[in-house]
Tab-separated table of C-alpha atoms and ligand atoms in Angstrom:
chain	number	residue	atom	x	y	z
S	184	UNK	CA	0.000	0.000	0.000
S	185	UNK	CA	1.359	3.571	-0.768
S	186	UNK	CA	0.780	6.949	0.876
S	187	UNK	CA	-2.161	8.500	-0.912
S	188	UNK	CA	-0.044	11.908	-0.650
S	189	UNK	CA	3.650	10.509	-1.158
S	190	UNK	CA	3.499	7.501	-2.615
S	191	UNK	CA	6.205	6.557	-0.161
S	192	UNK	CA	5.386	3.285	1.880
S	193	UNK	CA	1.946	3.118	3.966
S	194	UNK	CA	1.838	2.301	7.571
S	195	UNK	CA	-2.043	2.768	7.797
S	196	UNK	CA	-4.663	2.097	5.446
S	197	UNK	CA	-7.862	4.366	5.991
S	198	UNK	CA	-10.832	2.609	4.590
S	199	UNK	CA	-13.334	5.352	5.157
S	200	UNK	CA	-11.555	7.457	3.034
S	201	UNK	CA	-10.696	4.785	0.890
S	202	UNK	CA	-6.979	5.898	1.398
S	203	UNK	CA	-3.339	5.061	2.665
S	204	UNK	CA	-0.923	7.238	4.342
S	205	UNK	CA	2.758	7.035	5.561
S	206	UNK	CA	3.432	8.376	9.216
S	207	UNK	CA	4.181	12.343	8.152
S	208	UNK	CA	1.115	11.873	6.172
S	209	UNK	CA	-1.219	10.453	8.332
S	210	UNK	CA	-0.250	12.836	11.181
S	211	UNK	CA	-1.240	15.619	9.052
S	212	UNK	CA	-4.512	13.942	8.155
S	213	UNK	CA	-5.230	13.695	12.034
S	214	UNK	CA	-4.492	17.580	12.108
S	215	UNK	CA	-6.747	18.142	9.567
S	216	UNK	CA	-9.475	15.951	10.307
S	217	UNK	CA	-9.410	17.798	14.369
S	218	UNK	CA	-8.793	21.508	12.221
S	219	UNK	CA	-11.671	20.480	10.477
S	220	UNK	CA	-13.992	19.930	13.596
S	221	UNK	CA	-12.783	22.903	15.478
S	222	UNK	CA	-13.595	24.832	12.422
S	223	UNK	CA	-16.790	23.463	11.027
S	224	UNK	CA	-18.172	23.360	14.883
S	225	UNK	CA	-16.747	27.143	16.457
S	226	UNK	CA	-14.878	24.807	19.268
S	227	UNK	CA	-12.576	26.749	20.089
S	228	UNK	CA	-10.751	30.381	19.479
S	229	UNK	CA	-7.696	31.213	18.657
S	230	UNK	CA	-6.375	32.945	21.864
S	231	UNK	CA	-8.532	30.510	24.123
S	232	UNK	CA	-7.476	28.339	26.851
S	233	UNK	CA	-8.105	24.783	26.538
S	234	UNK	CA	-8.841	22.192	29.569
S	235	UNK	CA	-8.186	19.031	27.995
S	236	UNK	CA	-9.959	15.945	30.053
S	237	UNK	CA	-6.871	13.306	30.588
S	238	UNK	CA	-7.491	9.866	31.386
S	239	UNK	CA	-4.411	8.376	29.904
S	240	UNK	CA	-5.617	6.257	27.326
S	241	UNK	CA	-5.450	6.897	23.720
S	242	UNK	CA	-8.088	9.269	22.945
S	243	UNK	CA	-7.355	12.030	25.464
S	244	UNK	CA	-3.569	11.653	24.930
S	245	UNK	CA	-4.097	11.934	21.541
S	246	UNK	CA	-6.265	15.036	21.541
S	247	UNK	CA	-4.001	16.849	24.188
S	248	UNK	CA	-1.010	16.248	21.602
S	249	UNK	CA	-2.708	17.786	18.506
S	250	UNK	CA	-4.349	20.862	20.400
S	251	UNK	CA	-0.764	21.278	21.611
S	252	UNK	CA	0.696	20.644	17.936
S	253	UNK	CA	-1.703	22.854	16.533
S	254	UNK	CA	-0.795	25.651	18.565
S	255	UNK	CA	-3.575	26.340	20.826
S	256	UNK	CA	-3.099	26.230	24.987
S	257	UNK	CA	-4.012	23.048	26.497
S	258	UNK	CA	-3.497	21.820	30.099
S	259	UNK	CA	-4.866	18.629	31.155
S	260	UNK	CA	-6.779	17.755	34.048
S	261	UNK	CA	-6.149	13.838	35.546
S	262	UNK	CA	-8.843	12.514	38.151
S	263	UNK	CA	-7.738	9.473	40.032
S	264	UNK	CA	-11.307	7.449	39.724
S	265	UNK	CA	-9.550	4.858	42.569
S	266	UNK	CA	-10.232	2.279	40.562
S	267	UNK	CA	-7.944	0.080	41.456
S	268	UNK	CA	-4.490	-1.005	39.145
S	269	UNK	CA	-6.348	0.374	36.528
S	270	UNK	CA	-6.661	4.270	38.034
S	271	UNK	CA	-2.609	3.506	39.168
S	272	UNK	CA	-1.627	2.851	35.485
S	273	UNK	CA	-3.813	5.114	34.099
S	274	UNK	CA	-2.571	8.179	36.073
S	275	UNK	CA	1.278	6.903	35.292
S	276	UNK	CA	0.561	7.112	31.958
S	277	UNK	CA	-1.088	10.898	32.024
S	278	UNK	CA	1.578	12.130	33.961
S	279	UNK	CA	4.560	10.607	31.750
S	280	UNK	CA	2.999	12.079	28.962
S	281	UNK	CA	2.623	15.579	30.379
S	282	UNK	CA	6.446	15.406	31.987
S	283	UNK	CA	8.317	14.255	28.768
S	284	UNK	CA	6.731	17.253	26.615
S	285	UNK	CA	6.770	19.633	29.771
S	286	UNK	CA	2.887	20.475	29.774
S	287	UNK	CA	0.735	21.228	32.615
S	288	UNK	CA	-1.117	18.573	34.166
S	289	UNK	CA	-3.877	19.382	37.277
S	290	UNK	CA	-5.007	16.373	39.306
S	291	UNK	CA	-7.515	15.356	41.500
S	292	UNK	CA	-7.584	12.291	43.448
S	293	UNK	CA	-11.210	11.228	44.504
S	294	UNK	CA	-10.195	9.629	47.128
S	295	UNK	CA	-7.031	12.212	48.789
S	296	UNK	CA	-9.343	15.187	48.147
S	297	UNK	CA	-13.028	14.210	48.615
S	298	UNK	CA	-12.999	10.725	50.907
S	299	UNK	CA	-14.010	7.845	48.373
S	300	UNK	CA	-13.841	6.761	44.965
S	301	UNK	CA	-15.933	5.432	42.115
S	302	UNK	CA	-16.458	2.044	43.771
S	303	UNK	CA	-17.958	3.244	46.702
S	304	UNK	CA	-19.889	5.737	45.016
S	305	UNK	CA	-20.833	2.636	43.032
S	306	UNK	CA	-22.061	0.730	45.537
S	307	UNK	CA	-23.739	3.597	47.830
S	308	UNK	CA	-26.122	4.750	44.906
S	309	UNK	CA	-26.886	1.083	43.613
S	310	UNK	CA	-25.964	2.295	40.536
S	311	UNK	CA	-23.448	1.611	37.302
S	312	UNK	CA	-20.153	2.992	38.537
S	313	UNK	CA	-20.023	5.040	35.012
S	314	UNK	CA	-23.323	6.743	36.577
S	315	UNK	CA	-20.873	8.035	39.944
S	316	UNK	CA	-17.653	8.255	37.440
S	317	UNK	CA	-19.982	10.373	34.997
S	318	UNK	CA	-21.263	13.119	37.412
S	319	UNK	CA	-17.647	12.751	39.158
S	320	UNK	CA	-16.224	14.221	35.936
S	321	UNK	CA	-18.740	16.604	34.947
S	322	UNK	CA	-18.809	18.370	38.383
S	323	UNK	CA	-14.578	18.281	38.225
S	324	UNK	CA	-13.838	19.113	34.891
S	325	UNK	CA	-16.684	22.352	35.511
S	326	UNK	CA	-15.011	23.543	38.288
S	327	UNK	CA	-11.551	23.042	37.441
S	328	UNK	CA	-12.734	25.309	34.163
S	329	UNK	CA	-13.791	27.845	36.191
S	330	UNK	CA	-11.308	28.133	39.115
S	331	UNK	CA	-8.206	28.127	36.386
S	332	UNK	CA	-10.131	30.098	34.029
S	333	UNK	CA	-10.361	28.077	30.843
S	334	UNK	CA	-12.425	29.096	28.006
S	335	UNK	CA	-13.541	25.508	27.104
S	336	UNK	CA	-12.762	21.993	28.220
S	337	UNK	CA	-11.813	19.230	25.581
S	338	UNK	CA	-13.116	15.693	25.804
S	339	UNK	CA	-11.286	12.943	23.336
S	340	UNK	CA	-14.932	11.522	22.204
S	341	UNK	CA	-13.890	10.343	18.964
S	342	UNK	CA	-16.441	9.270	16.112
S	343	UNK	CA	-16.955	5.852	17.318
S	344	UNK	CA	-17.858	6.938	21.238
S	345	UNK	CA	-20.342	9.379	19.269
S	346	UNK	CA	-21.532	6.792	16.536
S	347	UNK	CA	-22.372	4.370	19.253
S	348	UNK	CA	-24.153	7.191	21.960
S	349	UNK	CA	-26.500	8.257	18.990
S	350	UNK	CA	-26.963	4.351	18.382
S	351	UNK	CA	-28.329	3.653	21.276
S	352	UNK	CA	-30.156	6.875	21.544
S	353	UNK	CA	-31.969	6.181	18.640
S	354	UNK	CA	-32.148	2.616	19.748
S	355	UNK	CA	-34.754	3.680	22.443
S	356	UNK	CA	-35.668	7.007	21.042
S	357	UNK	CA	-34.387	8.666	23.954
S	358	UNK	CA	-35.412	12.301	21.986
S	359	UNK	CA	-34.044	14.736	24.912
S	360	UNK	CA	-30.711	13.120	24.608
S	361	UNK	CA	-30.753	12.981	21.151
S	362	UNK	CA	-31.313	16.791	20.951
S	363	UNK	CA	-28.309	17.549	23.234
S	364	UNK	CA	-25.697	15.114	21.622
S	365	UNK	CA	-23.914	17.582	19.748
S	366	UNK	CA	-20.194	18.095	19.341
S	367	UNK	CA	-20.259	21.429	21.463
S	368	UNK	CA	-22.239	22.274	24.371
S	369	UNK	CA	-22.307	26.006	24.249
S	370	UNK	CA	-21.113	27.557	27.853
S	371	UNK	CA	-24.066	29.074	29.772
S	372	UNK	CA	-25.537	29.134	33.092
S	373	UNK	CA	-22.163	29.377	35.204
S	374	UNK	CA	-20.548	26.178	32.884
S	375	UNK	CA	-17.647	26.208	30.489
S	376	UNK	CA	-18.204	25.454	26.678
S	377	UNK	CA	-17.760	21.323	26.006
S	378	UNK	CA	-16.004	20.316	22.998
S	379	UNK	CA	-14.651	16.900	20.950
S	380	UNK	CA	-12.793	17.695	18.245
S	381	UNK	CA	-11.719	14.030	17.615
S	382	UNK	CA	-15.693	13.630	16.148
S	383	UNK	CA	-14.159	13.243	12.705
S	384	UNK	CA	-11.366	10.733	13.610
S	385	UNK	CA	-12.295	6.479	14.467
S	386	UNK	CA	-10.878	5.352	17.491
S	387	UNK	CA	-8.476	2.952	15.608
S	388	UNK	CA	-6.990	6.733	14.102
S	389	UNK	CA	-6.399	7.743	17.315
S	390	UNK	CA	-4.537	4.297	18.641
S	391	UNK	CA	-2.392	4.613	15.369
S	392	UNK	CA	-1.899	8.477	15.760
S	393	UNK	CA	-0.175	7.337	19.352
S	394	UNK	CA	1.818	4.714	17.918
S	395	UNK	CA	3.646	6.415	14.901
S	396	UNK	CA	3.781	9.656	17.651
S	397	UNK	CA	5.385	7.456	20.490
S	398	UNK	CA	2.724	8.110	22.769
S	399	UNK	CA	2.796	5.630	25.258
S	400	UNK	CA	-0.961	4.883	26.615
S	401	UNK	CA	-2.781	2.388	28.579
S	402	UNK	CA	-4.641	-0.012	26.738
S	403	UNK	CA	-5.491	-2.057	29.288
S	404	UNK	CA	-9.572	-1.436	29.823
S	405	UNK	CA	-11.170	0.043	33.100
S	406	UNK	CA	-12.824	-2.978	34.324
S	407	UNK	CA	-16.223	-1.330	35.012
S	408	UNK	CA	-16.183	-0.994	31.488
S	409	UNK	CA	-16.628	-4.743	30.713
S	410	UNK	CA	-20.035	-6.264	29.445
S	411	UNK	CA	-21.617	-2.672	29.089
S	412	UNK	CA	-24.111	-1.390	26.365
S	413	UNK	CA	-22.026	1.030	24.654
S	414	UNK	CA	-19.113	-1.486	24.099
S	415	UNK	CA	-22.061	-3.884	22.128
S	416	UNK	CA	-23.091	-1.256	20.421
S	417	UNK	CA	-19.416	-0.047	19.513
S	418	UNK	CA	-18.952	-3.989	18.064
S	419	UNK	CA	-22.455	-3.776	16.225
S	420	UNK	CA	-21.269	-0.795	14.516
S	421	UNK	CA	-18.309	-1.922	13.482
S	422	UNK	CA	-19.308	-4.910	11.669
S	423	UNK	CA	-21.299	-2.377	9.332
S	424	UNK	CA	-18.572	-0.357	9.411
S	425	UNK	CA	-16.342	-3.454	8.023
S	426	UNK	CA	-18.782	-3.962	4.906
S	427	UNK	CA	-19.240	-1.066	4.433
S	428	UNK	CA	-16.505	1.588	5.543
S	429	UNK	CA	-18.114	5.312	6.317
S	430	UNK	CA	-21.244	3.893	7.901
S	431	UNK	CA	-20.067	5.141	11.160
S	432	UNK	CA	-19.322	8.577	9.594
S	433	UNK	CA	-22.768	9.186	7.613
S	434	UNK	CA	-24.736	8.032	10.576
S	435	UNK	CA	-22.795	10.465	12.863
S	436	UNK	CA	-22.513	13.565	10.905
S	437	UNK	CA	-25.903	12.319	8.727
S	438	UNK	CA	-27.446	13.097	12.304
S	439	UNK	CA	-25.980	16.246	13.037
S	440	UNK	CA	-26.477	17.735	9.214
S	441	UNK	CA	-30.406	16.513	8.523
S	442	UNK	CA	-32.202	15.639	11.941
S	443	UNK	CA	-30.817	17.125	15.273
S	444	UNK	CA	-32.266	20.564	14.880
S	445	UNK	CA	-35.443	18.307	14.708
S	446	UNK	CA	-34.864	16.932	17.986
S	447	UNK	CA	-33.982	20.268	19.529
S	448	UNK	CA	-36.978	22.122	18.654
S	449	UNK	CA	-38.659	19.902	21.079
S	450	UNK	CA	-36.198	20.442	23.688
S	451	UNK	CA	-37.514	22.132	26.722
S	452	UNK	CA	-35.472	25.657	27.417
S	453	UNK	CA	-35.518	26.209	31.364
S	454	UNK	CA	-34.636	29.754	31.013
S	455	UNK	CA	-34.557	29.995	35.066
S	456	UNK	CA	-31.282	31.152	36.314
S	457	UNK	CA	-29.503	28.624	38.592
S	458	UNK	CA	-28.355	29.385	42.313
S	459	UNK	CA	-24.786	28.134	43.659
S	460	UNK	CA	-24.339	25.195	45.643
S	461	UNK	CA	-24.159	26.060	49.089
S	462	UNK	CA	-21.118	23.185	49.651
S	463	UNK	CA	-19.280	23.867	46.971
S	464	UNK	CA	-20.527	27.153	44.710
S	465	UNK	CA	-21.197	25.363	41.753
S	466	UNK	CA	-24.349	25.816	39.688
S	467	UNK	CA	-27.286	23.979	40.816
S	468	UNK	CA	-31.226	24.302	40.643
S	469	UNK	CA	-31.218	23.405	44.173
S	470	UNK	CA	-29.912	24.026	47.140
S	471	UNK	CA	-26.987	21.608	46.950
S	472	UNK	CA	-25.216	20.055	43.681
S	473	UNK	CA	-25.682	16.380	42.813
S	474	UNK	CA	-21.745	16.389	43.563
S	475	UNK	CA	-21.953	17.037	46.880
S	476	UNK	CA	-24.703	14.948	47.755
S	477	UNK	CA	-22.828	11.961	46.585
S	478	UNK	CA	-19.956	12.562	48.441
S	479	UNK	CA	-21.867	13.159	51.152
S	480	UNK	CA	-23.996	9.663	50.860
S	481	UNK	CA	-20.253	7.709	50.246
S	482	UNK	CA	-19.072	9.477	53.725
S	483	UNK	CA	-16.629	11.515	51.806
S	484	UNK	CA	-15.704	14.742	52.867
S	485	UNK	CA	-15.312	18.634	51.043
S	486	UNK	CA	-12.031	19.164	49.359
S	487	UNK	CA	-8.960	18.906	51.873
S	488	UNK	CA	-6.697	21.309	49.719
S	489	UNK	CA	-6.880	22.839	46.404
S	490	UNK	CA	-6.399	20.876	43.543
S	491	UNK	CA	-2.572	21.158	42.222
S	492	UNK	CA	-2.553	24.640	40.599
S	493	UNK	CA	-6.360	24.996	40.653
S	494	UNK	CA	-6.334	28.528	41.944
S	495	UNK	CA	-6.404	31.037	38.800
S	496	UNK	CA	-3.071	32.178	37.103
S	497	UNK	CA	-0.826	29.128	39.197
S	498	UNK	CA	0.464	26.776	36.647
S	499	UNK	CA	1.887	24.226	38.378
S	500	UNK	CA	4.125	21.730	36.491
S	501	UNK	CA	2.813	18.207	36.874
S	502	UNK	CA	3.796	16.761	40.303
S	503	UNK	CA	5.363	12.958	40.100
S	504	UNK	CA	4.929	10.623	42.737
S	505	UNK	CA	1.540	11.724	44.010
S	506	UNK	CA	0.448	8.209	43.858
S	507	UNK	CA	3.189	6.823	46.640
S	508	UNK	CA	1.263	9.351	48.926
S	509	UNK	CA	-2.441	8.377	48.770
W	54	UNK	CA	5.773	-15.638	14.106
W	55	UNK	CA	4.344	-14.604	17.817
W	56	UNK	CA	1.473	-12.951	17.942
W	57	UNK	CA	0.562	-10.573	20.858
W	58	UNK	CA	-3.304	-10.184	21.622
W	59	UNK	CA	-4.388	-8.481	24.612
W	60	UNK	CA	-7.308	-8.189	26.415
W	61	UNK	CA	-6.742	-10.903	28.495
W	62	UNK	CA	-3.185	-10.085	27.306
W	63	UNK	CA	-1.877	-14.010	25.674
W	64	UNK	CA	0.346	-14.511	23.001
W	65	UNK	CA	-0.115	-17.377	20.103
W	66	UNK	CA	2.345	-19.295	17.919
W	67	UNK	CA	1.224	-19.148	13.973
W	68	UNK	CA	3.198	-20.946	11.707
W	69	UNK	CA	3.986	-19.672	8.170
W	70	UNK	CA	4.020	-15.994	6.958
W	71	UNK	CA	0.768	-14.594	4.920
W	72	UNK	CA	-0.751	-11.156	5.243
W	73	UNK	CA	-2.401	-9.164	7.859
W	74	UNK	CA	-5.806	-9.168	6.728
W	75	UNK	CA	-5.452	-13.072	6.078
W	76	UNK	CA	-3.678	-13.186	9.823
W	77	UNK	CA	-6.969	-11.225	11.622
W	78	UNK	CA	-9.947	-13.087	9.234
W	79	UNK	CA	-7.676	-16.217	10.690
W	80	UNK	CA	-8.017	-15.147	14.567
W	81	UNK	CA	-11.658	-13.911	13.803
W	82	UNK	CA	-11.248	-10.112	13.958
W	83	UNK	CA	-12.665	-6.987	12.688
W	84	UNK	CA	-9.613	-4.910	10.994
W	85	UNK	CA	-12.193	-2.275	12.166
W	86	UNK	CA	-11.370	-2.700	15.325
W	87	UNK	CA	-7.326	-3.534	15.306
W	88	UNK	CA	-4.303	-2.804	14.498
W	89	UNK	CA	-0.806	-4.706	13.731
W	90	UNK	CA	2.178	-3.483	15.131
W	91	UNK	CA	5.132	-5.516	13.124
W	92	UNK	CA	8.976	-5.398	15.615
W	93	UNK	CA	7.313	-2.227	16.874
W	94	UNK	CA	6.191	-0.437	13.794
W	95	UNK	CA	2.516	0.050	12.988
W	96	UNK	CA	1.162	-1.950	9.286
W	97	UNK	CA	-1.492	-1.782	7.009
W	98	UNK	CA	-3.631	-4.632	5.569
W	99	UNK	CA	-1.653	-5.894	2.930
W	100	UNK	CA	1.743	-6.112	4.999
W	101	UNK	CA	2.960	-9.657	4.466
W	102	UNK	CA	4.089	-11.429	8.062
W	103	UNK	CA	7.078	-13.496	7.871
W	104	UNK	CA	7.609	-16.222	10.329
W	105	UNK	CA	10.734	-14.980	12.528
W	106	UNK	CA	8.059	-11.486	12.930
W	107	UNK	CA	7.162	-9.977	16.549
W	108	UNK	CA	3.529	-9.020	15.854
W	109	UNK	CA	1.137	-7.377	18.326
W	110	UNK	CA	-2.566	-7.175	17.546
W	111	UNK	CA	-3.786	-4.003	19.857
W	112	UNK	CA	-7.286	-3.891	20.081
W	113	UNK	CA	-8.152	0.100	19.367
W	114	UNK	CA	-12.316	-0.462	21.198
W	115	UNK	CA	-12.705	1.358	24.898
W	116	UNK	CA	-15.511	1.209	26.834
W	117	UNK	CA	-16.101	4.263	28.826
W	118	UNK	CA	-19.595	5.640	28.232
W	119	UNK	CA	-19.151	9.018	29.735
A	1	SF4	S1	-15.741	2.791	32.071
A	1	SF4	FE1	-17.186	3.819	33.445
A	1	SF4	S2	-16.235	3.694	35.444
A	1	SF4	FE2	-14.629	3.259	33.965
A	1	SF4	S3	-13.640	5.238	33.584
A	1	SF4	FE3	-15.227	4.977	32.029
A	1	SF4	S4	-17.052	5.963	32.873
A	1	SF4	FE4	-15.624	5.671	34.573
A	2	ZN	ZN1	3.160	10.194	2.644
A	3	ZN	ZN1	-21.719	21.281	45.379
C-alpha cells in the first residue's frame, strides 16, 4: 500500500476514506481531520485556553497532543477514579505524557481530596459505577474550568464513542438526549463550553496516531467498562462499518447535518437562572449540587486542599509521585 | 511468528508468513477494530508477516460511556 499523498510506503490504510498514508502523512490527516472539527463546529478560538480531560488512554492523549501541535493552549486535568491497578496505570501514563513534553497537568484524586472513589460511590447509589464516574467528571472538569479560568474543556470523544451514543439513543428514542448530543455544548448558566474535536477521527486513528507519535498509553480497559451497552453497540457498529466503511461517519454527521435541529426544537429551554451550591458554589437548581450529595452519601468529605494549581493564574508543572502518597 | 493479543493479554504461535488481513480473518477479527504493530512499527492490511516477525494485535475499542 502507498501513501495516498507521497506515494512513499503506507503504515495505515484508511478505509473510510478509501486511502493510505505514511506516518508524516497520516499525522497531518489527524491535524486536519481535528482543524476540520474545530472549524466546522466554532470549538474553540484562537487565543482561548483549553482544559483538555486526561485519562491516559489513547483518545485524550491523543487530543491533548494535537491541540498542543496545533498551537492552541491546552493543560490537562487527571482525576484518580480509585479504581484500582487500573486508576494507578492510568494516572502513570497521564503524567509521563505531560512530563516528557513539559505540559501542565492538574489532578484530582477522589479519594485524597473528597474521601471515596468510584467504587464506593458505586455501591452507595446502587448504581453503574459510570453513573458516579460520569457526574464525578462533569462536576470536576466544571469547576476546574472555572477556578483556572479556561475558556472551554476538551473531551477525546472520537467518532466511534459518538456513533455508538446516537446508536443507542436512537435505539430507544431517547429524543431529549438525542437533541443535546452535539459536538459542542455552548457555555451558559455558570458552565464552560464542552467540545470533541476528535468527532471526525475512528478510534483505531487515534490508537495509530499514538503509535507512529510514540505516545505511550494504557490499553489495558477500566474494568467497570466490561459487558456494558455502549461497548455492544461499539462492536455492532463496526461490523457495518467493516462492509461497508463510512457507515459510522454518515450516521454520525448524517445526524448532526439533517435531523438534530429536529430533535432540539422539542427540547424544553428552562430559562430559570440557577443558584450556587451552598457546599461547593457550583451551579445547581437546588440548594446543593448532585456532587456534593454523593460525596456526602459515600461518607466523603469537602475538598482537603486545592487541587494542584487549581487557583487562577498558578500553573503548576505536573507533580510525580503523588500516587506513593495516597 | 508470535502474535501478541491483549485483552486478556496471551500470546499465540502461527506458523507460516501470509498477510495481515489473512492473519486477523484467521483469529476472527474486525480490521475495524485492530491494528498490527510488526517489531514495533505500525502496518497496514496488505503487509505480508514473515515467520521470525514480533507481531502485536492491539485492540483500538474502549468502553467508557461518559
Ligand atoms: S468505564 Fe465507566 S467507570 Fe470506567 S472510567 Fe469509564 S465511565 Fe468511569
Ligand atoms: Zn506520505
Ligand atoms: Zn456542590
Amino acid at each position: 500500500m502507498k501513501c495516498r499523498v507521497c506515494r512513499g510506503p503506507a503504515v495505515i490504510d484508511v478505509r473510510r476514506h478509501n486511502a493510505n498514508f505514511c506516518v508524516e502523512h497520516f499525522i497531518q490527516q489527524c491535524e486536519r481531520q481535528v482543524t476540520k472539527a474545530i472549524d466546522a463546529f466554532g470549538m474553540i478560538a484562537p487565543g482561548e485556553r483549553v482544559l483538555v480531560a486526561v485519562s491516559g488512554g489513547k483518545d485524550s492523549l491523543a487530543l491533548w497532543d494535537l491541540l498542543v501541535r496545533l498551537g492552541y493552549h491546552a493543560e490537562g486535568l487527571y482525576l484518580g477514579l480509585g479504581i484500582g491497578e487500573y486508576s494507578d496505570e492510568s494516572g502513570d501514563y497521564a503524567r509521563n505524557f505531560a512530563v516528557t513534553r513539559g505540559l501542565v497537568l492538574h489532578e484530582v484524586d477522589l479519594r485524597r481530596d473528597f474521601g471515596y472513589d468510584i467504587p464506593r460511590a458505586s455501591a452507595v447509589t446502587g448504581r453503574v459505577p459510570c453513573s458516579a464516574c460520569g457526574l464525578s467528571k462533569r462536576h470536576l472538569f466544571d469547576e476546574m474550568a472555572r477556578q483556572g479560568e479556561f475558556d472551554v474543556v476538551a473531551t477525546g470523544h472520537n467518532l466511534d464513542d459518538e456513533a455508538a451514543v446516537l446508536f443507542g439513543n436512537v435505539l430507544r428514542w431517547q429524543t431529549e438526549y438525542l437533541a443535546r448530543q452535539m459536538p459542542v455544548l455552548p457555555a451558559g448558566n455558570g458552565f464552560p463550553r464542552k467540545v470533541k474535536p476528535l468527532v471526525r477521527l475512528s478510534e483505531r486513528e487515534m490508537a495509530a496516531y499514538c503509535i507512529v507519535q510514540g505516545i505511550d498509553y494504557q490499553v489495558e480497559e477500566c474494568p467497570m467498562a466490561t459487558g456494558n451497552s455502549h461497548l455492544g453497540y461499539k462492536e455492532a457498529l463496526n461490523a457495518v462499518e467493516d462492509q461497508s466503511p463510512g457507515t459510522k461517519h454518515d450516521f454520525y454527521f448524517g445526524f448532526l447535518e439533517r435531523a438534530a435541529a429536529g430533535f432540539r426544537q422539542g427540547l424544553t429551554q428552562d430559562a430559570s437562572a440557577l443558584g450556587s451550591c451552598r457546599d461547593c458554589g457550583a451551579p445547581t437548581p437546588g440548594d446543593r449540587c448532585a456532587f456534593c450529595r454523593l460525596v456526602e452519601r459515600t461518607g466523603g468529605h469537602h475538598r482537603t486542599q486545592d487541587p494542584n494549581g487549581a487557583s487562577p493564574g498558578s500553573e503548576t508543572a505536573v507533580v510525580l509521585g503523588r500516587r506513593e502518597r495516597s | 511468528m508470535n502474535v501478541r493479543l491483549r485483552n486478556p493479554s496471551r500470546i499465540v504461535q502461527v506458523h507460516g508468513g501470509r498477510s495481515v488481513t489473512k492473519l486477523l480473518n484467521e483469529l476472527g477479527l474486525n480490521r475495524e477494530t485492530v491494528l498490527v504493530v510488526r517489531n514495533g512499527t505500525l502496518v497496514p492490511a496488505d503487509a505480508f508477516l514473515e515467520d521470525g516477525d514480533d507481531i502485536e494485535i492491539r485492540p483500538v475499542i474502549s468502553g467508557g460511556a461518559t
